[in-house]
Amino acid sequence: MSCCLLDFCRVQELRQVRDFLFPSQKPVAVPDESRDQAGENELTWDDSDWGSWEASDTKEDGTTAEEEVQQGAPWLQDCVLSLSPCSDLLVIAREHKAAFLSAKWQTDDSGREEMTLAVSWSGTLSSEEGECVSSVICIPLASQKRSSTGRPDWTCIVVGFSSGYVRFYTENGVLLLAQLLNEDPVLRLKCRTYEIPRHPGVTEQHEELSILYPTALVTIDGFSLFQSLRACRNQVARAAAAGSDVVQPPPLAYKKWGLQDMDIIVDHSSVGIMTLNVFDQMKNASILGGFHASVKGSPPAMSQYMTVGGGPFTGFYYAVEGSSQPLLSHVALAVASKLTSALFSAASGWLGWKNKNEEEPAQKQKPKVEPATPLPVRFGLPDSRRHGESICLSPCNTMAGVTDDFGRVTLLDVARGIAIRMWKGYRDAQLGWVQVSEARGEREIATSPSMPRRHAQFLVIYAPRRGILEVWGTQHGPRVGAFTVGKHCRLLYPGYRLMGVNSVTSQGWHLHTQQVCLFDPTTGVLRSITIPFHLALSDKKSERAKDMHLLKRLTGLLRSRELDPPLLESEAQNILLEIKHPAIKKQALESMLTSKNAPVSCMTNVTRALLASLKEQDPETVDESLLQLCSSQLRLLQLYTDVQLLHTPDSSPTETESLSVAGIEEDLARVGPILRRYAELNSRPSVSFAQDPGGPLPVRAFLSQLVFEGGELRVVRGPDTDWTHLGSFLFWGCLSGQSPLERVCETLQQSGISPQQLLSLLLTVWLNREKEILKRADAIRNLHTLLNTLSSMKGALDESWDVQCISPWWQQVRNACVQSESAGAALLAGLVAHRAAKSSITSLAESKFQADWEFVSLELEQWVVCVRQLEDVLALQTLLSLPPPQGSPGGAVPRCSVKSLLESGRGGVADSVAKLIFRQDAAPEMLQDIVQRRVSEQNSEEPVEEVLLEAEEEKDGIQRLEELLVCVCQRFPHSLAPDVLWAHCCWEYVVQWNKDPEMGRYLEWSVEYLKMICSPHIQLGISTMMWNTFIVKRFSAAAFLMEKVGKAPKDRLCRRDVGMGDAAMTSFLGSCVQLLQTLMEVSPSSFLPPYPFFFKADSGVEEVSVPELCMEEVWGSAEGLASIAELAVQQKAVHYPLVQHHCLLASLQHAAMSFSLRLKPLSLFDSKGKNAFFRDLTSIQLLPSGDADLNLLAIRQEFLMQVLTGWVKAVGEAEDSGSAKTGREVDWLAVCMELASLLQVSADILRRHLVWELYNQGLDLRAEEVMLEVEDKDVLGSQLLVLTGQRLAFSLLHSQTQTKATMELLARLPPTLCTWLKAMDPSELRCPSVPLQQSSRLVSRVIEMLPENHAQYSIALHLLEAVDSLQEDK
C-alpha cells in the first residue's frame, strides 16, 4: 500500500493534433541521398542537451528515450493545455488554433474496456487580428436534473486571449459569449468551485472565475456565470434549430480590481472569503489606524487574493466585502440606458424580438473597458532577486506552493502569510495537490462514529529537468513517493470541480473527478496518482508503517522466482511473526496463500507456525478472525497434500480384479454403433489453453474454491473451468484407474465435504472431459464404483426416502446429464447411474416387499425416460457434428442437450436438423429421395442400430448424411415427419436468404422445399408467412423501382432500393412467381380459373383435413415456442384473386428483368389494380373487371411481343452456342399465352408475331409448329411474304459472293418482282443467310395461306419460281 501511478486514459490522434497546431513540422519525405547524408552526420557532436547527464534508457527498437522525446514531445511545451476535472475533455491550443479531445470508451486487444481521448473538434478560436490564446480552462457544469449522480451536464471551455478578450465555448467549438474585460493580455484563468465544509466553523466558499491581467484582477461570480452560460447554450441551440442568427447576450456581472504596489504579477490564486478573529482584527486596526483606531463589533468578511511575481516576490491582497466596488455590468447598463433605442434593440434581440431584416453595422466598434478599482497590497514576502513563476493553492485553502526562477519550491501558510518550507533543485517545476480522506475503519471503533473523517494533503512536484515526479507530505512530512517519468510530461492540476453545485444539490452525489494527472506526450497516456492515507502518519516510530513495510517486503519475496524454498519459508515465517497489526498480518498470510511461487510445504509450515504463535498469546488479545483463518487454511493445505499423495504414481491402486457392471454390456451393445460414430466425429483436434484441466491444480486455486463456513467445508461454485479443474484434481486419477478409489473417497469423506458437492464435482469432470472418457474402456467401471461409494456416504441418500418417490440424490445426477452438451459422456453417465440406482432400489425393495411381487418404482421410470432422451440426443448430436463440405457456409458445431431441446419447443429438433441441412448444402431432390427411402424402410421395421453397422468403412459425406439422418428420423418419427422437416428447411433457407439476398439459390431451394410439402394447410401457412415476413417488402421495392426508371434497373439502383444486384433480383422475381403459384395451388377453390399456368393441381385446403402434429412420448413435456408447422396451420386463408393479381405482376417484372425490357409494371393496370397491390393477401380488394382501356391494351400487347422477341433471341443464341437446356428454364411461350389471357390481349396476334420472329431468327421448324395454331392465316401470309422477299433479296442483291447464275436469274425475273425485291431491306433480318430449302418451304407455306384473289398472290408465285430456279442453279 504505497503511492502508485495508474494509467486511466490514453490520448489518440496526438500526431494529427501536432500537425494541425504546427503545420511547419509535418514530416516530409526524405530522399535516399538525404537519408544517407543524415546517416553520415550522426557522428557529429550534438550539444543541444548537455544539461542532462543521466544515462538514457534504450528501447527495444534501438532508439533511446531521449531521441524519442526529441522527435515527438517538445512541441507540447509551446502549447496551452487544460484538462477537465472529470477527465472527459482535453484542450490543446497554440496561437490562434485549438483542438478539443473528448472521452470515448473502446475495447483493447485483450477485451478490456479503456477510456481514450479523441479529437472531437479542431479549428480557429480567435476573431481579432493578431490575437492568440494565452490561457485556457475547462469548467464542467453540473446537471440540474434530479436524477443526476454527479456527472457533468456539459463542459464549458473558457479561453483568454492576448487582446484581453475572454471567450466561452461549448465542446463543439460553438462560441457562447465573448467579453473584453481589459485591454492587456490575459495571463491566467483560474476557477474556484463549491466544496462541502468539513467542519461547522469553516466558511462556505462561493464559486468564482478569476481572470488575471498584468495590472488587474477580474472576478466573476460563479452562480451568475452558471446561469448565463446555460442561457447562452440554450439560445444557441434554439437558433441552430430555427436556422436564425445567434443574438448577442448581455454582458456578465464582474468585479475588477487594480492590483497595486507590485512591479510584476505573473500568477495568482483566489483564496476566497475569510473572516479574521478578534485578536487579528484589533492588531490590524492598531497598526493601520494608530492608538485611537476604532474597531467594529463583528469582523468584516474579506476576499483574499495571492499573487506571485516580483517586487515583492509574493503579495497578499484583501478586498472587504460590501465595499464601494460595484458590479461593473450595472455601470455599463446604466450608461447604455441613456441610449434608449440602442438598449431596446439589444434587449429585444436577446429576448428574441430582433428583426431578421435588421443589418449589423458594417464596422464593429471596440467595446468600452471599465476602469479598475484600486486595491493596495496588504503585505508580501519581499525578495528583490527572486521572481515567482506560479502559485498552486491547496484544496483546503490553507497552504500554497510557489515556484520561482531560482529553482526553489516554497510552501506558504496562507492564513499567516509566511513561508514554512522550501525545496531546492526543482527548476521549471510544476505543482499539484492531492487530498486523501481517511478510510472508515479502525479509527471509528475507538472514537465516536460522529467524529469527522481526517484528511491529509500531499504536495506533488514534477521536475522536468530530472524527469522525476515526487510526492511530499505536508507540512513537514517526508517524501512518500517518487517516480521516474519522461522529461517532457505535463502535470495537470485543475484545482476545482463542477460548477453549479451547492449544499442542497450535492447531497447524494459521487463526484468523479481527478485531482492530479500526469500527461506523457511520448505515449499519450494520462496517469492518476494514488496515495494511501496512512503515508501521512508514517514516521520511524509508527508500527503500522513498519508493518506495511514488512508486507511490502513479503510481497517482493513472493514475486521472486530465484529464491530457494527453504530460504523463502524462513523469511516469510519471520516476517509474518514480526508483523504486529492483525489486519496486516491477515493480509500478509492471504498474500502468501495466493502466491504462485510459494510451494505447498512452505505454506503449510508457515501457517502452522503462525497458528502456534497465536495460540501461545493471551486469548483475549488474539484476533478471532485471524485464528479461524489460520486453522481453516491449515486444514485445507493438509487435504491438498493428502489428495496429491494419493494421486502420485507410487500409490497406484491395489485392487486389480475386473468388476463387471450388471446389464451395462447390453446397453453398450445397443448404443455402441452410434457412440462410435459420435466419438469419430468429435475426435478432431482442438485448441487447448493453459486454464484447461490438463496440468496439476495449483494450491492457490484449490484454496480459493474451498471455504469453511460454520465448521463445515464447502466448495465455492466458480466458473466451469475452475470447477472442472478442481474435480479433475480430486477424481480424475480414480476415473483413469491410476488412484485407489476407496482411499480417495475415504479422505474426501473425512474432510467434511458434502456428498452432494462431491457428486457434482465428479459429474462435472466426467461430462467436461468427454474426449478422454470415450478413449478409456475402464472409465465406466470406475464411474460405477465411485457412484456406489458416494451413494453409501452419510447424507447422500435420505434414510427416510420412499422408493415410490423421486430421490434428490439421483435427481441431481439426472439434472447434470440433462443439462450437459456432451452427449456421449452424458449417455454413459446416465446408463451407469441407471444401473446403480436400479441396484440400490431393488435391494431396498427386497427388504420391504415379498420376492414374488413385481416391483414398480417412479424413480426407475424417470431413469427409463431420461436414458431414452439421452440416446435420442446422442443420435441428434452425432448428426449435427457432421463437418460441412468444402465451399459451403460452415461455422461452429451446434451443441444440444436434453434441456435445450425441451426448452426449444415442439419444433426444436426439426429446426436443428434444418440448420444442419443448410450447412451441408444438400439439394432438396436428394433429401426427398432419402426421406422416401426412409418411409419404405420403416415398413420393414429395421432397428435403428442396424443402419450404422457399416460405420467403420470410409464413406463420403452424402452417405454419412443419409445414414445419420435416417437414424435420427427413426428416433423422432413425429418431430421429423416429412412435412414438418420440409417446412423447417423451407423456413431456414428463406431466413438465410434474407441475411444474404445475393444468394438467390437459397430462395429457390426454399420454394422447392415448399413444393415438397404434402399438407396443403402447412403449405398455405408457410407461403403466407414467407410472403408477409420476407418477400413483400422487397417485392414492392422492386416494383416501385421499375415503375420509377421505366425499364429493367441497373445493378447500382437494385442494390440501393432492393438490397441486391440485378442478377439476384431476376432470380428473386422468378422465385416470387413460383411462391405465388404454390400459394394459389393450395388456396380455397371457390375462385378456380381456367388457366393451367396459374393453377396446376386441385389440392386446396378445403379438400384435406388439418393435419395433427404430434410429439414423441418421451419428449411430450417440451415447452417453448411453437414450431413453424404449428404456426403455419394457424394462418388464415388467402383471397385467391388477390394472389393471382400479385402473381401476374411478378411474372411481368420477371420477364422485364430476364430480357432487359422497358416496362413500367404498375402502369399496365388501372387504378383499382394499382390500389390492390401489396395488400394483405387475406383481405378482399376491388380488382379490375370488364374490358380494359384500348391504350392500356396496346401497351400490354407491345410488352408481351417484346417478351416473345427476347425469348426468340435467347433461343437462337442458345442453339448457336450449343448450350444444353436445363430443367429450371421458364417456358416463356406458355407464360405469354397465359398472361395474354389475363391481360385481355389477343393470343392470335402474339402467335403471329412469334411465328414472324422465329422465321426472322432462322428457326423455321419451330415457326411451323406455332403456325398451326394461328387463326388469321391471311395476315400471317402477308407478313411472311415480306420476310421471304427479304431473304431472297439478300441472296440475289446483297450477297458478297454473287455468281454468274445468280446474275442471269436476276435478269430473267419479271420487272415487277425485281422492283419489289429491290425495295426489300435484308438488314432487318437477324439471320439472313438461311438455306434455300427452308426459304422454298416458307414460300410454299405462304402460297397455301394466301387466297388466290389476294393482291400479292402473283408475287408469291413468282417468288416460288425464283427460289426454285436459284436452288436448281446451286
Coordinates of C-alpha atoms in Angstrom, one line a residue, residues 690-698 700-706 715-730 760-761 764-765 768:
A690 CA -3.3 -23.1 -20.0
Q691 CA -6.5 -22.9 -18.0
D692 CA -7.8 -26.2 -19.4
P693 CA -7.8 -29.1 -16.8
G694 CA -4.7 -30.8 -18.1
G695 CA -2.0 -29.9 -15.6
P696 CA -1.9 -30.2 -11.8
L697 CA -4.2 -27.9 -9.8
P698 CA -2.2 -25.0 -8.2
R700 CA -3.8 -21.3 -4.6
A701 CA -6.7 -22.3 -6.9
F702 CA -7.5 -25.1 -4.5
L703 CA -7.7 -22.8 -1.6
S704 CA -9.8 -20.2 -3.5
Q705 CA -12.5 -22.8 -4.1
L706 CA -12.9 -24.3 -0.7
V715 CA -16.9 -25.9 -2.2
V716 CA -17.5 -22.4 -3.8
R717 CA -19.1 -22.7 -7.1
G718 CA -17.0 -20.7 -9.6
P719 CA -16.5 -20.7 -13.4
D720 CA -16.9 -24.1 -15.2
T721 CA -13.2 -24.2 -15.9
D722 CA -12.2 -23.8 -12.3
W723 CA -14.9 -26.3 -11.2
T724 CA -13.6 -28.8 -13.7
H725 CA -10.0 -28.3 -12.7
L726 CA -10.9 -28.9 -9.0
G727 CA -12.9 -32.0 -9.9
S728 CA -10.1 -33.3 -12.0
F729 CA -7.7 -32.9 -9.1
L730 CA -10.0 -34.9 -6.9
S760 CA -21.4 -32.5 -8.6
L761 CA -17.6 -32.4 -9.0
T764 CA -18.5 -32.2 -13.9
V765 CA -15.2 -33.9 -14.6
N768 CA -16.4 -31.9 -19.4

